[in-house]
PDB file of C-alpha atoms and ligand atoms in Angstrom:
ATOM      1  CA  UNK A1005       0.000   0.000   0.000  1.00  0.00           C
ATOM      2  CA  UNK A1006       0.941   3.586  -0.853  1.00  0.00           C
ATOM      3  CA  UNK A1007       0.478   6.372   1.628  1.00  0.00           C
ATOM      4  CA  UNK A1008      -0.841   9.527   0.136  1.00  0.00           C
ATOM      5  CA  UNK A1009       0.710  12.876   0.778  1.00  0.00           C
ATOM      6  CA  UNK A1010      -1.273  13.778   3.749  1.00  0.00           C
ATOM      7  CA  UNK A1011      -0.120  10.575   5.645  1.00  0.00           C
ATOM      8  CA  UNK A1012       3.330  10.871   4.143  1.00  0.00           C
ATOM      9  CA  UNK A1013       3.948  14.472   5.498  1.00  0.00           C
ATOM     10  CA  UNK A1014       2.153  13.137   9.028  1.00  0.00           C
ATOM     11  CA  UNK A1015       4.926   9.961   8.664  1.00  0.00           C
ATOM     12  CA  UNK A1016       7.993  12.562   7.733  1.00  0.00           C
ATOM     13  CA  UNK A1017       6.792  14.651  10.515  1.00  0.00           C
ATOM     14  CA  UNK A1018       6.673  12.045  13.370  1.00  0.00           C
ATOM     15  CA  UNK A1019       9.883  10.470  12.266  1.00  0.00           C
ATOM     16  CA  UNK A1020      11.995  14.306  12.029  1.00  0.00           C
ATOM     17  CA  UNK A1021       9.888  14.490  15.984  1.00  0.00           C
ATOM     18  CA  UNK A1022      11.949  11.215  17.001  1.00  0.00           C
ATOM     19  CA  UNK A1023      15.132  11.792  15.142  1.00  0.00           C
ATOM     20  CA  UNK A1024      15.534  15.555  15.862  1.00  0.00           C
ATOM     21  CA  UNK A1025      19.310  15.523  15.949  1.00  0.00           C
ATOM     22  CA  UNK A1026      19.378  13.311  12.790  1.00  0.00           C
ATOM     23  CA  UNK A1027      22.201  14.490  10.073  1.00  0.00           C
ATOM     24  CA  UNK A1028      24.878  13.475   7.343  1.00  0.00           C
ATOM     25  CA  UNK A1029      27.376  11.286   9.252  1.00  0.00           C
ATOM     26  CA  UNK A1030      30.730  11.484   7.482  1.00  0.00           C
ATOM     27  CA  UNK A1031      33.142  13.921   8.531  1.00  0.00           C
ATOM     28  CA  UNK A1032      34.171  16.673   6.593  1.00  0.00           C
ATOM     29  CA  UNK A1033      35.662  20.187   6.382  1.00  0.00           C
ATOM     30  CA  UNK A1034      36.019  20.822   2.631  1.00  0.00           C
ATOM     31  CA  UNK A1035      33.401  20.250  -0.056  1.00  0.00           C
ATOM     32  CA  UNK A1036      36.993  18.347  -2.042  1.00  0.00           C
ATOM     33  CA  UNK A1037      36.980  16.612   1.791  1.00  0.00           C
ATOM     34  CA  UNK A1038      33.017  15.336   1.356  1.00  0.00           C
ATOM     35  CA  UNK A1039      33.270  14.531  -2.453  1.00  0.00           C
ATOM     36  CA  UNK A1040      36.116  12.361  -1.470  1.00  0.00           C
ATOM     37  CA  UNK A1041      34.411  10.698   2.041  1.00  0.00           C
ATOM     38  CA  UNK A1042      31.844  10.359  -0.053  1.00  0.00           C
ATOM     39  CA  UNK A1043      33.250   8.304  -2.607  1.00  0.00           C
ATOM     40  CA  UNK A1044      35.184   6.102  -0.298  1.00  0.00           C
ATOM     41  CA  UNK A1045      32.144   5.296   1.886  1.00  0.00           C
ATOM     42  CA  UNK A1046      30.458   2.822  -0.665  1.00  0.00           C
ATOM     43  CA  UNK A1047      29.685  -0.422   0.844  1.00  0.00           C
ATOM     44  CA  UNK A1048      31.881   0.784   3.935  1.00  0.00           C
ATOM     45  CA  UNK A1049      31.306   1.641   7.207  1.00  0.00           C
ATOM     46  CA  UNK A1050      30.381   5.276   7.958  1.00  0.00           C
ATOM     47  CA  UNK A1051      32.817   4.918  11.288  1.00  0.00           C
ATOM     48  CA  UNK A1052      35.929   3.583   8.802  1.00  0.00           C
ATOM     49  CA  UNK A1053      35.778   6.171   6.678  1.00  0.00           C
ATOM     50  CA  UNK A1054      35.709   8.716   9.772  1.00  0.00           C
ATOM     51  CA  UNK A1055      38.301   6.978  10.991  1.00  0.00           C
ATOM     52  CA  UNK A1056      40.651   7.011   7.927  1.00  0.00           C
ATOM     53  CA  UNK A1057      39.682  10.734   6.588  1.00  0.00           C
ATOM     54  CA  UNK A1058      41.634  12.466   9.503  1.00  0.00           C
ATOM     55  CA  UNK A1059      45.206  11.247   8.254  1.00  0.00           C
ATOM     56  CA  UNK A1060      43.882  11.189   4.764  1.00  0.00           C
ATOM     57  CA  UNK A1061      42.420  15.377   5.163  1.00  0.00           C
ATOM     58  CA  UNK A1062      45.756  16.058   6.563  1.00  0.00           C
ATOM     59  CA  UNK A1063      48.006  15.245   3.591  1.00  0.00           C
ATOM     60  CA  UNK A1064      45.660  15.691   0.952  1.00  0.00           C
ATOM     61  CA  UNK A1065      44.228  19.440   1.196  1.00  0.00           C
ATOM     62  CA  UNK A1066      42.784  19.823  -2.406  1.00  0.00           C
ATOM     63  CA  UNK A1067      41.846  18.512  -5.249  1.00  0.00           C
ATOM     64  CA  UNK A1068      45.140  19.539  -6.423  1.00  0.00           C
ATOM     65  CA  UNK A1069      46.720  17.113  -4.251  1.00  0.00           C
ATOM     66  CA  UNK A1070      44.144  14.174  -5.152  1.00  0.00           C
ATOM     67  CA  UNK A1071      45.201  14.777  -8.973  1.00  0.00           C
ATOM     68  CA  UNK A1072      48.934  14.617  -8.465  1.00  0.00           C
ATOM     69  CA  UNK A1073      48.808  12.024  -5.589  1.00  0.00           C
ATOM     70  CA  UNK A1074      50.669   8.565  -5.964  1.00  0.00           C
ATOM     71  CA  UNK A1075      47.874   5.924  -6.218  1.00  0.00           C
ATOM     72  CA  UNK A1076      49.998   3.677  -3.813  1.00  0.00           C
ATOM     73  CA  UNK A1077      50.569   6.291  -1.649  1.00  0.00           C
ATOM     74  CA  UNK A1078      47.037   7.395  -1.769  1.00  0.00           C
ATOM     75  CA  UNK A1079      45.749   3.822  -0.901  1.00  0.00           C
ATOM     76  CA  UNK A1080      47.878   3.843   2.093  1.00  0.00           C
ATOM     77  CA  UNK A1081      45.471   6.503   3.539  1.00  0.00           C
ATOM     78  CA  UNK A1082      42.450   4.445   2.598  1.00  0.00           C
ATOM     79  CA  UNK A1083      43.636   1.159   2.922  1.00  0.00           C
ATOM     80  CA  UNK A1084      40.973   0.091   5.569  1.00  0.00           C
ATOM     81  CA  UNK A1085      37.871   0.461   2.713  1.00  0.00           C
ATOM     82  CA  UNK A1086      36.731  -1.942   1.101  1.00  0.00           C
ATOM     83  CA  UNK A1087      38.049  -1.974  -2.748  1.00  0.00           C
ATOM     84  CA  UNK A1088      40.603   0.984  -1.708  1.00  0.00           C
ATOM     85  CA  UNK A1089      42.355   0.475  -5.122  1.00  0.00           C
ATOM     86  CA  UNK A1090      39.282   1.339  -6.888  1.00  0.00           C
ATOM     87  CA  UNK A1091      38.129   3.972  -4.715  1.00  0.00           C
ATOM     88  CA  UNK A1092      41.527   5.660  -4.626  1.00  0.00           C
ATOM     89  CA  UNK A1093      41.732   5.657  -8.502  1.00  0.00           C
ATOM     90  CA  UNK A1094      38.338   7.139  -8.434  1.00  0.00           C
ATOM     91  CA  UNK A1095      39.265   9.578  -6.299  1.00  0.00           C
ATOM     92  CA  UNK A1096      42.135  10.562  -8.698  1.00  0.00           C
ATOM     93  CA  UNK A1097      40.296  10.732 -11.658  1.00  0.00           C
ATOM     94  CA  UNK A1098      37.319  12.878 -10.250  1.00  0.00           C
ATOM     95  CA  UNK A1099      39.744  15.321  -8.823  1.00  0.00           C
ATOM     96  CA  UNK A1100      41.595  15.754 -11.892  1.00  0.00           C
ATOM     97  CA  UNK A1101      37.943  16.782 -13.499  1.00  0.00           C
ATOM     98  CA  UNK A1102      37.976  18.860 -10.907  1.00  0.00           C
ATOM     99  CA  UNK A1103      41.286  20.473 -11.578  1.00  0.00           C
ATOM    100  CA  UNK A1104      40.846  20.266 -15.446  1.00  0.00           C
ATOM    101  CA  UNK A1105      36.882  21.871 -15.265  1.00  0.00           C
ATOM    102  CA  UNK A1106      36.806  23.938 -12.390  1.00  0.00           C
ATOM    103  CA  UNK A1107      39.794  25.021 -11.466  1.00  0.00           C
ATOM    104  CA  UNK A1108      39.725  22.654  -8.457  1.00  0.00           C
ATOM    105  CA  UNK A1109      36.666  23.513  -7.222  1.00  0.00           C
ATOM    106  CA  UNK A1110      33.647  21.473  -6.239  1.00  0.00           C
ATOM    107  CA  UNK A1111      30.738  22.403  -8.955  1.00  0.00           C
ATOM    108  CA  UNK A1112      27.444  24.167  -7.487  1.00  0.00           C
ATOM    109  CA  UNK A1113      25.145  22.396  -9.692  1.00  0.00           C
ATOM    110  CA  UNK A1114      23.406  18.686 -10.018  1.00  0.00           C
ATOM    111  CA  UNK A1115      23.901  18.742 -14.025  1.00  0.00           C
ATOM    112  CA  UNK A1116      27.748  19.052 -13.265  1.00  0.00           C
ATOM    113  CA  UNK A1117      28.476  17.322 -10.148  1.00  0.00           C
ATOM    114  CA  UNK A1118      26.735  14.014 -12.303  1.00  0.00           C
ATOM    115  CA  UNK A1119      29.277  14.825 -15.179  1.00  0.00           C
ATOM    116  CA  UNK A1120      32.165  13.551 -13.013  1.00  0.00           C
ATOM    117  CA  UNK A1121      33.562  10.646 -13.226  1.00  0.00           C
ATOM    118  CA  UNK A1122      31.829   8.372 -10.086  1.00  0.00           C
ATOM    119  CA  UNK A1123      29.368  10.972  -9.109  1.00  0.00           C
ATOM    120  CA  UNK A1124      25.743   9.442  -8.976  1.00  0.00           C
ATOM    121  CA  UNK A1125      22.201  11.365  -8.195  1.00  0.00           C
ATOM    122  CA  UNK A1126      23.031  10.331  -4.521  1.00  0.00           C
ATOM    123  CA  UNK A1127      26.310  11.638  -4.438  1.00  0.00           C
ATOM    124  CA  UNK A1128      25.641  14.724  -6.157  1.00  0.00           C
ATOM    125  CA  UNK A1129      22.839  15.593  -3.503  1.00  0.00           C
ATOM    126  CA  UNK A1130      24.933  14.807  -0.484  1.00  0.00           C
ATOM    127  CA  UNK A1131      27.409  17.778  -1.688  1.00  0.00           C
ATOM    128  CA  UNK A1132      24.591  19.683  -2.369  1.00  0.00           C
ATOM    129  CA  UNK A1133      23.242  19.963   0.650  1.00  0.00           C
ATOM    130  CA  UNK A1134      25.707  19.379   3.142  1.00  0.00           C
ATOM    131  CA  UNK A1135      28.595  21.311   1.738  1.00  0.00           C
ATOM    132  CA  UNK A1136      26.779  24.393  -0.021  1.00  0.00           C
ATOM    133  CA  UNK A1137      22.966  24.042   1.485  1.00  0.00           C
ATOM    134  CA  UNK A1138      21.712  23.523  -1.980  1.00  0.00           C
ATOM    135  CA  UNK A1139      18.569  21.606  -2.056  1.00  0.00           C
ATOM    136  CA  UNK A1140      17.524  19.886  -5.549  1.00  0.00           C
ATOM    137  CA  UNK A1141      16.501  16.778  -4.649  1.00  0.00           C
ATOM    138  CA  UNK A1142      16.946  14.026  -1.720  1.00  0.00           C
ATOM    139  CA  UNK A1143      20.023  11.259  -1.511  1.00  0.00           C
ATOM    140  CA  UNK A1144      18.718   8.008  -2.022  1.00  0.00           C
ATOM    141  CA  UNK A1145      20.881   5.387  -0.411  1.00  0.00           C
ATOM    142  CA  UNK A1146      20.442   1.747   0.792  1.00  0.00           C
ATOM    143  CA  UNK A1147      18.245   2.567   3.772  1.00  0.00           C
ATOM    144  CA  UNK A1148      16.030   5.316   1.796  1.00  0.00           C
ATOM    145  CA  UNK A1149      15.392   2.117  -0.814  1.00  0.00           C
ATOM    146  CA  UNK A1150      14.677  -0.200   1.842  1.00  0.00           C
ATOM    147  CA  UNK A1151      12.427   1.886   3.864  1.00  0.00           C
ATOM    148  CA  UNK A1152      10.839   3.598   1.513  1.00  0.00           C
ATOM    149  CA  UNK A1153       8.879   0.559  -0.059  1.00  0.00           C
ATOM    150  CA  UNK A1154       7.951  -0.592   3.571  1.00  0.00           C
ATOM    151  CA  UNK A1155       6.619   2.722   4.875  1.00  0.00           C
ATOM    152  CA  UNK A1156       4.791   3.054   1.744  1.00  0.00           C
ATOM    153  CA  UNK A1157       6.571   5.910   0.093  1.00  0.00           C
ATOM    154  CA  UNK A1158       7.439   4.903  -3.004  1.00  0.00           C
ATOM    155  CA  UNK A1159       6.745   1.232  -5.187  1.00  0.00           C
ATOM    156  CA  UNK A1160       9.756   1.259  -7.238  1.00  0.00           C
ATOM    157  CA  UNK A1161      13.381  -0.353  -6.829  1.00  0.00           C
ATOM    158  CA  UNK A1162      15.280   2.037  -8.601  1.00  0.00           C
ATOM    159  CA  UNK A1163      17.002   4.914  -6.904  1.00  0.00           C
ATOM    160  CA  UNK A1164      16.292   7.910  -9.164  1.00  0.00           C
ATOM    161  CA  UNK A1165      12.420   6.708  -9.389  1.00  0.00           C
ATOM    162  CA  UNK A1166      12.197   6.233  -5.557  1.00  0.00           C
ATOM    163  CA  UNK A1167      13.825   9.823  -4.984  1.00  0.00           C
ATOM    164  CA  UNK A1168      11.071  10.895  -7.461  1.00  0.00           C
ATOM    165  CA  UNK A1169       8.387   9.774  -5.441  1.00  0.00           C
ATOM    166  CA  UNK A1170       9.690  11.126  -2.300  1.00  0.00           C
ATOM    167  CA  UNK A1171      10.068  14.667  -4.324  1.00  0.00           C
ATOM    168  CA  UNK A1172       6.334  13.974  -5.173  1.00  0.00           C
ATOM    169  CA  UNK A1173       4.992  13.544  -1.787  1.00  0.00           C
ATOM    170  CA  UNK A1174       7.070  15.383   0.710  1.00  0.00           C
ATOM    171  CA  UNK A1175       7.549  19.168   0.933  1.00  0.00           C
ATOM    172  CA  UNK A1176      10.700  20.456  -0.007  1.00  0.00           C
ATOM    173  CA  UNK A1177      11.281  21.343   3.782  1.00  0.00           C
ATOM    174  CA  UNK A1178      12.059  18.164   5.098  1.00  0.00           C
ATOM    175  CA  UNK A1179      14.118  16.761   1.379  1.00  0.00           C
ATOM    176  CA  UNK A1180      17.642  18.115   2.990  1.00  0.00           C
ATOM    177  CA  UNK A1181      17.359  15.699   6.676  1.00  0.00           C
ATOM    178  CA  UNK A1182      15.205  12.604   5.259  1.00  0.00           C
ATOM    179  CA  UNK A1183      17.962  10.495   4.512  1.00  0.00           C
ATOM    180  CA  UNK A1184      19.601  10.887   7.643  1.00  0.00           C
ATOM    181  CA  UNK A1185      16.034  10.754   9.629  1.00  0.00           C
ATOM    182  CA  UNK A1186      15.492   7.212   7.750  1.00  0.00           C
ATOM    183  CA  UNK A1187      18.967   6.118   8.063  1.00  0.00           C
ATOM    184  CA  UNK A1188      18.559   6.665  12.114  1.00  0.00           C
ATOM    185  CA  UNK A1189      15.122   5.026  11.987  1.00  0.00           C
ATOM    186  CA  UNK A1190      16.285   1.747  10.224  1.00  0.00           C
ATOM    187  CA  UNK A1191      19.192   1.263  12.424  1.00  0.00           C
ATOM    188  CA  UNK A1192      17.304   1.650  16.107  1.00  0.00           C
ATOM    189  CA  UNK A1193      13.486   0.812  15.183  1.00  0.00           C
ATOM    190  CA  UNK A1194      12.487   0.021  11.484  1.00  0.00           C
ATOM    191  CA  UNK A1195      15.323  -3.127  11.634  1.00  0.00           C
ATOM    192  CA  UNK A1196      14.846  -6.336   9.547  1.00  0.00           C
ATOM    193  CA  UNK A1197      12.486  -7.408  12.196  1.00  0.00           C
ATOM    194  CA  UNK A1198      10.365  -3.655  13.278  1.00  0.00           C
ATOM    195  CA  UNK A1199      10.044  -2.653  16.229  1.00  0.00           C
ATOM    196  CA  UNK A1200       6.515  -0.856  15.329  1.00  0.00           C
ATOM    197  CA  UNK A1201       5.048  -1.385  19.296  1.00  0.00           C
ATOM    198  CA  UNK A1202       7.719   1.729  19.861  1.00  0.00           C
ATOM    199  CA  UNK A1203       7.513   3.928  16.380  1.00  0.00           C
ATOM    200  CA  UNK A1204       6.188   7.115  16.801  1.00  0.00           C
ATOM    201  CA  UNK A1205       4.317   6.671  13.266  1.00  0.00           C
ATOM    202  CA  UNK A1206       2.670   3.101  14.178  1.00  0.00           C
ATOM    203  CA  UNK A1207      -0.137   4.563  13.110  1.00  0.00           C
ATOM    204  CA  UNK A1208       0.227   5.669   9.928  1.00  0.00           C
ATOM    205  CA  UNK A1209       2.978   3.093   8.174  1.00  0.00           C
ATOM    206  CA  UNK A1210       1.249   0.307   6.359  1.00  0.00           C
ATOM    207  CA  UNK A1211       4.504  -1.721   6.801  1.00  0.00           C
ATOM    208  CA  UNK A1212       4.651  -3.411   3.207  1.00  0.00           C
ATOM    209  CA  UNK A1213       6.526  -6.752   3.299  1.00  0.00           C
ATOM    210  CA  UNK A1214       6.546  -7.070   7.301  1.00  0.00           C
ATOM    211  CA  UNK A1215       5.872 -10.074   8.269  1.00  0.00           C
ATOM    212  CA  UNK A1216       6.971 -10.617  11.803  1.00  0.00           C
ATOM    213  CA  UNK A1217       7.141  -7.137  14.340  1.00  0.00           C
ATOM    214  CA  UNK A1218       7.861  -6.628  17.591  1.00  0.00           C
TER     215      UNK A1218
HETATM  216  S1  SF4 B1531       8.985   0.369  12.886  1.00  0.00           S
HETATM  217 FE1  SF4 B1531       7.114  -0.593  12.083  1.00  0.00          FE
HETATM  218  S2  SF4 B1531       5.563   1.028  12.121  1.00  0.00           S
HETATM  219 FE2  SF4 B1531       7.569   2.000  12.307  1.00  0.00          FE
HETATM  220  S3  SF4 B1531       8.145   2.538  10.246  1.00  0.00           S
HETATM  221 FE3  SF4 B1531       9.035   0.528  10.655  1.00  0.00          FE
HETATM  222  S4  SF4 B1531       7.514  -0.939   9.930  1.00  0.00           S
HETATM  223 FE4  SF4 B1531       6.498   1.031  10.076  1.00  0.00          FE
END
């Protein structure tokens, strides 16, 4: 069952209540520091890339740096996640874009953040918003894909069609946090078996595909 956008606003709501402090989890200073924590944290753990990116901000300060950098060196830094020889040539690649396009810098836009080599829909929005506050659209990542066919948000698999329904149902007000809000909710209450006797939107979620709750 699909909610309609009256319950999915009430649903957004009640989860943004629960999950007030709820926000993008990789550490960064730099938007050339979050395209590249970005990139490294597929199929990794947020709390290895935190724990690598220190060193790794410290040697590296620009994309500069990335474009020039020794790929053996470079995967030194990263050498704790997972496929670190891909993700490090990655990382040099889209930072010589960077240096060849713009001069080093980051791009402002979704059209050219998607041109670069690596950079996805997700991607793209998570250095939208959380390095220049620019909101076009909302990351879709594992948990949004999950949860969003159980809650009732969206029917499809794919991640551009799923962030299309969410565009279609939720005001743009709550687009920038609902990653993070769903990525907290899966992880202490909406788990692979739901805790729905303690979620604050109980109520509301028709909890597609559930078949055993606590
Ligand atoms: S915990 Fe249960 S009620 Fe809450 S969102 Fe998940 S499936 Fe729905």
């Amino acid at each position: 069952m699909l909610l309609n956008r009256s319950d999915a606003v009430s649903l957004a709501k009640g989860l943004e209540g629960r999950y007030k402090d709820a926000k993008y989890y990789l550490n960064f200073k730099t938007p050339v520091d979050l395209l590249v924590a970005a990139i490294l944290s597929a199929q990794t753990h947020d709390e290895v890339v935190n724990a690598v990116t220190p060193a790794l901000f410290a040697k590296y300060r620009a994309a500069a740096d990335y474009a020039r950098a020794d790929p053996e060196e470079l995967i030194g830094y990263i050498r704790r996640v997972s496929f670190a020889g891909t993700k490090a040539k990655n990382v040099i690649s889209t930072c010589k874009a960077l240096e060849e396009r713009y001069g080093g810098k980051v791009p402002k836009t979704m059209e050219e953040l998607v041109e670069l080599p690596g950079i996805g829909r997700k991607t793209a929005n998570t250095i939208l918003i959380n390095a220049y506050g620019i909101v076009v659209g909302i990351p879709v990542d594992t948990w949004v894909i999950r949860l969003s066919q159980r809650l009732g948000l969206s029917a499809n698999t794919k991640p551009e069609a799923i962030e299309a329904d969410l565009m279609a149902l939720l005001p743009k007000e709550y687009w920038h946090n609902f990653a993070y809000v769903l990525k907290r909710h899966g992880k202490e209450l909406c788990k692979d078996v739901p805790v729905c006797s303690k979620c604050p939107v109980d109520r509301i979620c028709p909890k597609n595909g559930v078949k055993k709750r606590l």
